Amino acid sequence: MPFRTPLLHRPGKRAAVCGALAAAAATLLPSAASAAPAAAGPADFPASVGAHGKARVTAAVLDLDRPGHTPAVFGEDTPYDTASIVKVDILAALLLKAQDSGRALTAQERAQTKKMIEHSDNAAANTLWRRIGLAPGLKAANKRLGLTETQGGPGGKWGLTRTTSADQIRLLRAVFDTGQAATAGSAPALGTASRAYVRTLMGQVADDQSWGVSAAGGSGPALKNGWLQRDTTDLWDVNSVGRITAGGHHYLVAVLSDGNKTMKDGVSLVERASRTAVATTAARAS
């Protein structure tokens, strides 16, 4: 997999992008999107998946085929930099604005969103970040989507948005969980066509960006990844979020990590965490 091309450009000696999940005591989330996780262990999750040195990792998993069950969070569910996984959130915010105006996305917006999700294009993300109203616009959209622990990055630095694995599951549920509206007793914020559009783009990411949570499943994953090398430490944030299929079940998976020595190390850690978290979730249900 080529890792040389940075996906998030910002001032400094490094550039970056993408995705999310890191580590420690597994927890459970109540079914309500805004509910807080409850502790469940194992507390040694980061070490068990090979997080060494300053690396941290947290994973969250929801089995979509077990109605009434809650997401499991493995590790300490503290905030991480999003890098480019925030692009899914930006897309959702844009779609909400279009819905509010009673219109579909323009041809230009469709071209930009396609580049932003499928190829993690930063120029497109910059434009759409401004179009949704920067961090305040993201916050307003997230309130409607049920996210409670995500804070937009300062100014134009969308990649420095902070989020938790639990909040990323809430975002994924707004896109993939068709039963969520019935559970909540109200219509979902994103309409049927909007949700289908996000799912389609996430299912068509470029081959060189198909790593991450897909390691825990079979064919047909829908995902978004992100990576970012921090100027202050030279260490890497590496994240991955999406929907995968394993053992005949559909899972929403979010894995956030930081403190990795290299991007390659971060990708390997995220993939180990994904496999372990999904396998553990499946074993608990059997």
PDB file of C-alpha atoms in Angstrom, residues 88-281:
ATOM      1  CA  VAL A  88     -17.666  11.388   6.327  1.00  0.00           C
ATOM      2  CA  ASP A  89     -18.980  13.871   8.888  1.00  0.00           C
ATOM      3  CA  ILE A  90     -18.420  16.762   6.471  1.00  0.00           C
ATOM      4  CA  LEU A  91     -20.389  14.881   3.817  1.00  0.00           C
ATOM      5  CA  ALA A  92     -23.236  14.202   6.232  1.00  0.00           C
ATOM      6  CA  ALA A  93     -23.354  17.895   7.192  1.00  0.00           C
ATOM      7  CA  LEU A  94     -23.442  18.916   3.518  1.00  0.00           C
ATOM      8  CA  LEU A  95     -26.288  16.505   2.814  1.00  0.00           C
ATOM      9  CA  LEU A  96     -28.269  17.885   5.760  1.00  0.00           C
ATOM     10  CA  LYS A  97     -27.868  21.420   4.384  1.00  0.00           C
ATOM     11  CA  ALA A  98     -29.084  20.265   0.975  1.00  0.00           C
ATOM     12  CA  GLN A  99     -32.054  18.471   2.556  1.00  0.00           C
ATOM     13  CA  ASP A 100     -32.973  21.605   4.497  1.00  0.00           C
ATOM     14  CA  SER A 101     -33.022  23.532   1.226  1.00  0.00           C
ATOM     15  CA  GLY A 102     -35.154  20.874  -0.437  1.00  0.00           C
ATOM     16  CA  ARG A 103     -32.569  20.154  -3.111  1.00  0.00           C
ATOM     17  CA  ALA A 104     -30.169  17.490  -4.285  1.00  0.00           C
ATOM     18  CA  LEU A 105     -26.426  18.060  -4.403  1.00  0.00           C
ATOM     19  CA  THR A 106     -25.249  20.007  -7.424  1.00  0.00           C
ATOM     20  CA  ALA A 107     -23.098  18.320 -10.056  1.00  0.00           C
ATOM     21  CA  GLN A 108     -20.081  20.194  -8.668  1.00  0.00           C
ATOM     22  CA  GLU A 109     -20.858  19.080  -5.106  1.00  0.00           C
ATOM     23  CA  ARG A 110     -21.226  15.477  -6.236  1.00  0.00           C
ATOM     24  CA  ALA A 111     -17.857  15.632  -7.975  1.00  0.00           C
ATOM     25  CA  GLN A 112     -16.232  17.155  -4.875  1.00  0.00           C
ATOM     26  CA  THR A 113     -17.786  14.671  -2.454  1.00  0.00           C
ATOM     27  CA  LYS A 114     -16.768  11.760  -4.667  1.00  0.00           C
ATOM     28  CA  LYS A 115     -13.156  12.959  -4.651  1.00  0.00           C
ATOM     29  CA  MET A 116     -13.257  13.663  -0.911  1.00  0.00           C
ATOM     30  CA  ILE A 117     -14.492  10.204   0.132  1.00  0.00           C
ATOM     31  CA  GLU A 118     -13.214   7.850  -2.564  1.00  0.00           C
ATOM     32  CA  HIS A 119      -9.776   9.462  -2.959  1.00  0.00           C
ATOM     33  CA  SER A 120      -9.569  11.470   0.272  1.00  0.00           C
ATOM     34  CA  ASP A 121      -8.925  14.614  -1.759  1.00  0.00           C
ATOM     35  CA  ASN A 122      -7.997  17.489   0.537  1.00  0.00           C
ATOM     36  CA  ALA A 123      -8.768  20.331  -1.848  1.00  0.00           C
ATOM     37  CA  ALA A 124     -12.343  19.065  -2.101  1.00  0.00           C
ATOM     38  CA  ALA A 125     -12.523  18.737   1.691  1.00  0.00           C
ATOM     39  CA  ASN A 126     -11.271  22.303   2.123  1.00  0.00           C
ATOM     40  CA  THR A 127     -14.038  23.612  -0.124  1.00  0.00           C
ATOM     41  CA  LEU A 128     -16.789  21.563   1.490  1.00  0.00           C
ATOM     42  CA  TRP A 129     -15.563  22.358   5.021  1.00  0.00           C
ATOM     43  CA  ARG A 130     -16.094  26.032   4.246  1.00  0.00           C
ATOM     44  CA  ARG A 131     -19.438  25.300   2.615  1.00  0.00           C
ATOM     45  CA  ILE A 132     -20.847  23.624   5.735  1.00  0.00           C
ATOM     46  CA  GLY A 133     -19.700  26.562   7.890  1.00  0.00           C
ATOM     47  CA  LEU A 134     -16.452  25.183   9.364  1.00  0.00           C
ATOM     48  CA  ALA A 135     -16.543  23.841  12.938  1.00  0.00           C
ATOM     49  CA  PRO A 136     -19.798  25.642  13.895  1.00  0.00           C
ATOM     50  CA  GLY A 137     -21.546  24.081  10.909  1.00  0.00           C
ATOM     51  CA  LEU A 138     -20.202  20.644  11.813  1.00  0.00           C
ATOM     52  CA  LYS A 139     -21.381  21.096  15.403  1.00  0.00           C
ATOM     53  CA  ALA A 140     -24.895  22.015  14.284  1.00  0.00           C
ATOM     54  CA  ALA A 141     -25.077  18.983  11.999  1.00  0.00           C
ATOM     55  CA  ASN A 142     -23.710  16.648  14.668  1.00  0.00           C
ATOM     56  CA  LYS A 143     -26.359  17.752  17.122  1.00  0.00           C
ATOM     57  CA  ARG A 144     -28.947  16.455  14.676  1.00  0.00           C
ATOM     58  CA  LEU A 145     -26.965  13.291  13.939  1.00  0.00           C
ATOM     59  CA  GLY A 146     -26.649  12.405  17.627  1.00  0.00           C
ATOM     60  CA  LEU A 147     -22.916  13.006  18.043  1.00  0.00           C
ATOM     61  CA  THR A 148     -22.018  14.427  21.444  1.00  0.00           C
ATOM     62  CA  GLU A 149     -18.224  14.110  21.727  1.00  0.00           C
ATOM     63  CA  THR A 150     -16.886  15.567  18.482  1.00  0.00           C
ATOM     64  CA  GLN A 151     -15.312  19.038  18.302  1.00  0.00           C
ATOM     65  CA  GLY A 152     -14.448  20.581  14.938  1.00  0.00           C
ATOM     66  CA  GLY A 153     -10.899  21.636  14.193  1.00  0.00           C
ATOM     67  CA  PRO A 154      -9.877  25.325  14.387  1.00  0.00           C
ATOM     68  CA  GLY A 155     -10.282  27.496  11.300  1.00  0.00           C
ATOM     69  CA  GLY A 156      -9.612  25.525   8.153  1.00  0.00           C
ATOM     70  CA  LYS A 157      -7.942  22.614   9.966  1.00  0.00           C
ATOM     71  CA  TRP A 158     -10.719  20.059   9.644  1.00  0.00           C
ATOM     72  CA  GLY A 159      -8.228  17.229  10.172  1.00  0.00           C
ATOM     73  CA  LEU A 160      -7.667  18.390  13.757  1.00  0.00           C
ATOM     74  CA  THR A 161     -11.289  17.726  14.644  1.00  0.00           C
ATOM     75  CA  ARG A 162     -11.395  15.643  17.843  1.00  0.00           C
ATOM     76  CA  THR A 163     -13.711  12.675  18.293  1.00  0.00           C
ATOM     77  CA  THR A 164     -14.229   9.422  20.201  1.00  0.00           C
ATOM     78  CA  SER A 165     -14.847   5.903  18.974  1.00  0.00           C
ATOM     79  CA  ALA A 166     -18.328   5.998  20.528  1.00  0.00           C
ATOM     80  CA  ASP A 167     -19.214   9.137  18.561  1.00  0.00           C
ATOM     81  CA  GLN A 168     -17.954   7.576  15.350  1.00  0.00           C
ATOM     82  CA  ILE A 169     -20.326   4.654  15.905  1.00  0.00           C
ATOM     83  CA  ARG A 170     -23.129   7.209  16.325  1.00  0.00           C
ATOM     84  CA  LEU A 171     -22.191   8.740  12.982  1.00  0.00           C
ATOM     85  CA  LEU A 172     -22.008   5.341  11.310  1.00  0.00           C
ATOM     86  CA  ARG A 173     -25.418   4.460  12.731  1.00  0.00           C
ATOM     87  CA  ALA A 174     -26.856   7.612  11.168  1.00  0.00           C
ATOM     88  CA  VAL A 175     -25.678   6.243   7.806  1.00  0.00           C
ATOM     89  CA  PHE A 176     -25.972   2.444   8.056  1.00  0.00           C
ATOM     90  CA  ASP A 177     -28.407   1.519  10.842  1.00  0.00           C
ATOM     91  CA  THR A 178     -31.798   1.284   9.154  1.00  0.00           C
ATOM     92  CA  GLY A 179     -33.427   0.194  12.400  1.00  0.00           C
ATOM     93  CA  GLN A 180     -32.236   3.175  14.428  1.00  0.00           C
ATOM     94  CA  ALA A 181     -35.205   5.393  13.557  1.00  0.00           C
ATOM     95  CA  ALA A 182     -37.680   2.833  14.833  1.00  0.00           C
ATOM     96  CA  THR A 183     -35.684   2.414  18.030  1.00  0.00           C
ATOM     97  CA  ALA A 184     -35.500   6.162  18.601  1.00  0.00           C
ATOM     98  CA  GLY A 185     -39.137   6.652  17.630  1.00  0.00           C
ATOM     99  CA  SER A 186     -38.431   9.361  15.057  1.00  0.00           C
ATOM    100  CA  ALA A 187     -37.231   9.756  11.490  1.00  0.00           C
ATOM    101  CA  PRO A 188     -33.442   9.765  10.974  1.00  0.00           C
ATOM    102  CA  ALA A 189     -31.735  13.095  10.315  1.00  0.00           C
ATOM    103  CA  LEU A 190     -30.348  11.869   7.010  1.00  0.00           C
ATOM    104  CA  GLY A 191     -32.982  10.873   4.480  1.00  0.00           C
ATOM    105  CA  THR A 192     -32.965   7.549   2.640  1.00  0.00           C
ATOM    106  CA  ALA A 193     -31.301   8.968  -0.473  1.00  0.00           C
ATOM    107  CA  SER A 194     -28.635  10.783   1.572  1.00  0.00           C
ATOM    108  CA  ARG A 195     -27.762   7.662   3.546  1.00  0.00           C
ATOM    109  CA  ALA A 196     -27.551   5.608   0.360  1.00  0.00           C
ATOM    110  CA  TYR A 197     -25.225   8.185  -1.194  1.00  0.00           C
ATOM    111  CA  VAL A 198     -22.796   8.079   1.746  1.00  0.00           C
ATOM    112  CA  ARG A 199     -22.834   4.272   1.746  1.00  0.00           C
ATOM    113  CA  THR A 200     -22.122   4.183  -1.978  1.00  0.00           C
ATOM    114  CA  LEU A 201     -19.083   6.476  -1.759  1.00  0.00           C
ATOM    115  CA  MET A 202     -17.665   4.646   1.264  1.00  0.00           C
ATOM    116  CA  GLY A 203     -18.039   1.398  -0.652  1.00  0.00           C
ATOM    117  CA  GLN A 204     -15.923   2.716  -3.533  1.00  0.00           C
ATOM    118  CA  VAL A 205     -12.750   3.980  -1.834  1.00  0.00           C
ATOM    119  CA  ALA A 206      -9.557   3.746  -3.875  1.00  0.00           C
ATOM    120  CA  ASP A 207      -7.697   0.445  -3.620  1.00  0.00           C
ATOM    121  CA  ASP A 208      -4.708   2.029  -1.881  1.00  0.00           C
ATOM    122  CA  GLN A 209      -7.026   3.220   0.912  1.00  0.00           C
ATOM    123  CA  SER A 210      -8.930  -0.025   1.480  1.00  0.00           C
ATOM    124  CA  TRP A 211      -6.969  -1.046   4.579  1.00  0.00           C
ATOM    125  CA  GLY A 212      -8.138  -0.660   8.182  1.00  0.00           C
ATOM    126  CA  VAL A 213     -11.426  -2.031   9.508  1.00  0.00           C
ATOM    127  CA  SER A 214     -11.796  -4.063   6.306  1.00  0.00           C
ATOM    128  CA  ALA A 215      -9.178  -6.435   7.764  1.00  0.00           C
ATOM    129  CA  ALA A 216     -11.863  -7.789  10.115  1.00  0.00           C
ATOM    130  CA  GLY A 217     -14.357  -8.686   7.399  1.00  0.00           C
ATOM    131  CA  GLY A 218     -14.912 -10.198   4.007  1.00  0.00           C
ATOM    132  CA  SER A 219     -15.820  -8.634   0.693  1.00  0.00           C
ATOM    133  CA  GLY A 220     -17.792  -5.434   0.212  1.00  0.00           C
ATOM    134  CA  PRO A 221     -16.647  -3.192   3.081  1.00  0.00           C
ATOM    135  CA  ALA A 222     -17.656   0.464   3.217  1.00  0.00           C
ATOM    136  CA  LEU A 223     -15.058   2.586   4.981  1.00  0.00           C
ATOM    137  CA  LYS A 224     -13.050   5.766   5.388  1.00  0.00           C
ATOM    138  CA  ASN A 225      -9.493   5.899   6.685  1.00  0.00           C
ATOM    139  CA  GLY A 226      -7.259   8.682   7.940  1.00  0.00           C
ATOM    140  CA  TRP A 227      -3.681   9.311   8.969  1.00  0.00           C
ATOM    141  CA  LEU A 228      -1.781  12.291  10.285  1.00  0.00           C
ATOM    142  CA  GLN A 229       1.806  12.787  11.407  1.00  0.00           C
ATOM    143  CA  ARG A 230       1.934  15.356  14.199  1.00  0.00           C
ATOM    144  CA  ASP A 231       4.543  18.109  13.908  1.00  0.00           C
ATOM    145  CA  THR A 232       5.143  18.274  17.638  1.00  0.00           C
ATOM    146  CA  THR A 233       6.027  14.598  18.131  1.00  0.00           C
ATOM    147  CA  ASP A 234       6.610  13.095  14.646  1.00  0.00           C
ATOM    148  CA  LEU A 235       4.227  10.329  15.783  1.00  0.00           C
ATOM    149  CA  TRP A 236       1.271   9.175  13.720  1.00  0.00           C
ATOM    150  CA  ASP A 237      -2.494   9.205  14.211  1.00  0.00           C
ATOM    151  CA  VAL A 238      -4.050   6.385  12.174  1.00  0.00           C
ATOM    152  CA  ASN A 239      -7.825   5.767  12.109  1.00  0.00           C
ATOM    153  CA  SER A 240     -10.400   3.689  10.262  1.00  0.00           C
ATOM    154  CA  VAL A 241     -14.205   3.607  10.401  1.00  0.00           C
ATOM    155  CA  GLY A 242     -16.858   1.755   8.437  1.00  0.00           C
ATOM    156  CA  ARG A 243     -19.155  -1.213   7.980  1.00  0.00           C
ATOM    157  CA  ILE A 244     -17.866  -4.735   7.416  1.00  0.00           C
ATOM    158  CA  THR A 245     -19.376  -8.214   7.096  1.00  0.00           C
ATOM    159  CA  ALA A 246     -17.990 -11.124   9.119  1.00  0.00           C
ATOM    160  CA  GLY A 247     -19.535 -14.499   9.922  1.00  0.00           C
ATOM    161  CA  GLY A 248     -22.735 -13.487   8.161  1.00  0.00           C
ATOM    162  CA  HIS A 249     -23.217 -10.435  10.398  1.00  0.00           C
ATOM    163  CA  HIS A 250     -22.891  -6.752   9.527  1.00  0.00           C
ATOM    164  CA  TYR A 251     -20.778  -4.711  11.926  1.00  0.00           C
ATOM    165  CA  LEU A 252     -20.088  -1.026  12.340  1.00  0.00           C
ATOM    166  CA  VAL A 253     -16.466  -0.615  13.412  1.00  0.00           C
ATOM    167  CA  ALA A 254     -14.467   2.449  14.454  1.00  0.00           C
ATOM    168  CA  VAL A 255     -10.809   2.220  15.425  1.00  0.00           C
ATOM    169  CA  LEU A 256      -8.811   5.269  16.526  1.00  0.00           C
ATOM    170  CA  SER A 257      -5.102   5.324  17.328  1.00  0.00           C
ATOM    171  CA  ASP A 258      -2.286   7.752  17.970  1.00  0.00           C
ATOM    172  CA  GLY A 259       1.334   7.747  19.116  1.00  0.00           C
ATOM    173  CA  ASN A 260       2.443   5.346  16.359  1.00  0.00           C
ATOM    174  CA  LYS A 261       6.116   5.537  15.331  1.00  0.00           C
ATOM    175  CA  THR A 262       5.280   5.143  11.644  1.00  0.00           C
ATOM    176  CA  MET A 263       2.166   5.099   9.535  1.00  0.00           C
ATOM    177  CA  LYS A 264       2.816   1.443   8.713  1.00  0.00           C
ATOM    178  CA  ASP A 265       2.888   0.646  12.429  1.00  0.00           C
ATOM    179  CA  GLY A 266      -0.402   2.501  12.863  1.00  0.00           C
ATOM    180  CA  VAL A 267      -2.104   0.649  10.016  1.00  0.00           C
ATOM    181  CA  SER A 268      -0.991  -2.697  11.453  1.00  0.00           C
ATOM    182  CA  LEU A 269      -2.226  -1.716  14.923  1.00  0.00           C
ATOM    183  CA  VAL A 270      -5.612  -0.565  13.621  1.00  0.00           C
ATOM    184  CA  GLU A 271      -6.067  -3.790  11.669  1.00  0.00           C
ATOM    185  CA  ARG A 272      -5.133  -5.976  14.659  1.00  0.00           C
ATOM    186  CA  ALA A 273      -7.495  -3.980  16.862  1.00  0.00           C
ATOM    187  CA  SER A 274     -10.295  -4.324  14.298  1.00  0.00           C
ATOM    188  CA  ARG A 275      -9.936  -8.092  14.052  1.00  0.00           C
ATOM    189  CA  THR A 276      -9.748  -8.549  17.808  1.00  0.00           C
ATOM    190  CA  ALA A 277     -12.684  -6.264  18.592  1.00  0.00           C
ATOM    191  CA  VAL A 278     -14.968  -7.840  15.986  1.00  0.00           C
ATOM    192  CA  ALA A 279     -14.006 -11.401  16.978  1.00  0.00           C
ATOM    193  CA  THR A 280     -14.570 -10.612  20.662  1.00  0.00           C
ATOM    194  CA  THR A 281     -17.948  -9.023  19.936  1.00  0.00           C
TER     195      THR A 281
END
